[in-house]
Amino acid sequence: MSEANLSALFWEGFRIDSYEVKASDQLHIRLVPDPDVIPVCSGCDHVSTPTEK
């Protein structure tokens, strides 16, 4: 799973909960919010709630 953890760098604010190989060319990755990361708005970078649009 160490390779999957490296890819988590691209999903800031989330962590990998689980993963499953579906086929030789498919990987199902389940992400969950990382409780150690304060959510920010991707548009303005201000602290936000998870439901902000």
CSV table of C-alpha atoms in Angstrom, one decimal:
chain,number,residue,atom,x,y,z
A,1,MET,CA,0.0,0.0,0.0
A,2,SER,CA,3.0,2.3,0.2
A,3,GLU,CA,2.6,3.2,-3.5
A,4,ALA,CA,-1.0,4.2,-2.9
A,5,ASN,CA,0.0,6.4,0.0
A,6,LEU,CA,2.4,8.3,-2.3
A,7,SER,CA,-0.5,9.0,-4.6
A,8,ALA,CA,-2.4,10.6,-1.7
A,9,LEU,CA,-0.2,13.6,-2.1
A,10,PHE,CA,-2.4,14.6,-5.1
A,11,TRP,CA,-5.6,14.6,-3.0
A,12,GLU,CA,-4.9,17.2,-0.4
A,13,GLY,CA,-7.3,17.1,2.5
A,14,PHE,CA,-8.1,13.4,1.9
A,15,ARG,CA,-6.6,10.1,2.8
A,16,ILE,CA,-6.9,6.7,1.3
A,17,ASP,CA,-9.4,4.6,3.3
A,18,SER,CA,-9.1,1.5,1.1
A,19,TYR,CA,-8.3,0.4,-2.4
A,20,GLU,CA,-9.3,-2.6,-4.6
A,21,VAL,CA,-7.9,-3.9,-7.8
A,22,LYS,CA,-10.9,-4.3,-10.1
A,23,ALA,CA,-9.0,-5.5,-13.2
A,24,SER,CA,-5.5,-5.4,-14.6
A,25,ASP,CA,-6.1,-1.8,-15.7
A,26,GLN,CA,-8.6,-0.6,-13.0
A,27,LEU,CA,-8.0,0.5,-9.4
A,28,HIS,CA,-10.9,1.6,-7.1
A,29,ILE,CA,-9.6,4.0,-4.4
A,30,ARG,CA,-11.9,5.1,-1.6
A,31,LEU,CA,-10.9,8.5,-0.2
A,32,VAL,CA,-12.2,10.0,3.1
A,33,PRO,CA,-11.6,13.5,4.5
A,34,ASP,CA,-8.4,13.8,6.5
A,35,PRO,CA,-9.4,15.0,10.0
A,36,ASP,CA,-5.9,16.5,10.5
A,37,VAL,CA,-6.4,19.0,7.5
A,38,ILE,CA,-8.5,22.1,7.9
A,39,PRO,CA,-10.7,22.4,4.8
A,40,VAL,CA,-10.2,25.4,2.5
A,41,CYS,CA,-12.2,26.7,-0.4
A,42,SER,CA,-10.5,25.7,-3.7
A,43,GLY,CA,-11.5,29.1,-5.2
A,44,CYS,CA,-10.4,31.6,-2.6
A,45,ASP,CA,-8.3,29.5,-0.2
A,46,HIS,CA,-10.2,30.7,2.8
A,47,VAL,CA,-11.2,28.2,5.6
A,48,SER,CA,-14.5,26.7,4.7
A,49,THR,CA,-17.0,24.1,5.7
A,50,PRO,CA,-17.3,20.9,3.7
A,51,THR,CA,-20.6,22.0,2.2
A,52,GLU,CA,-19.3,25.4,0.8
A,53,LYS,CA,-19.9,25.7,-2.9
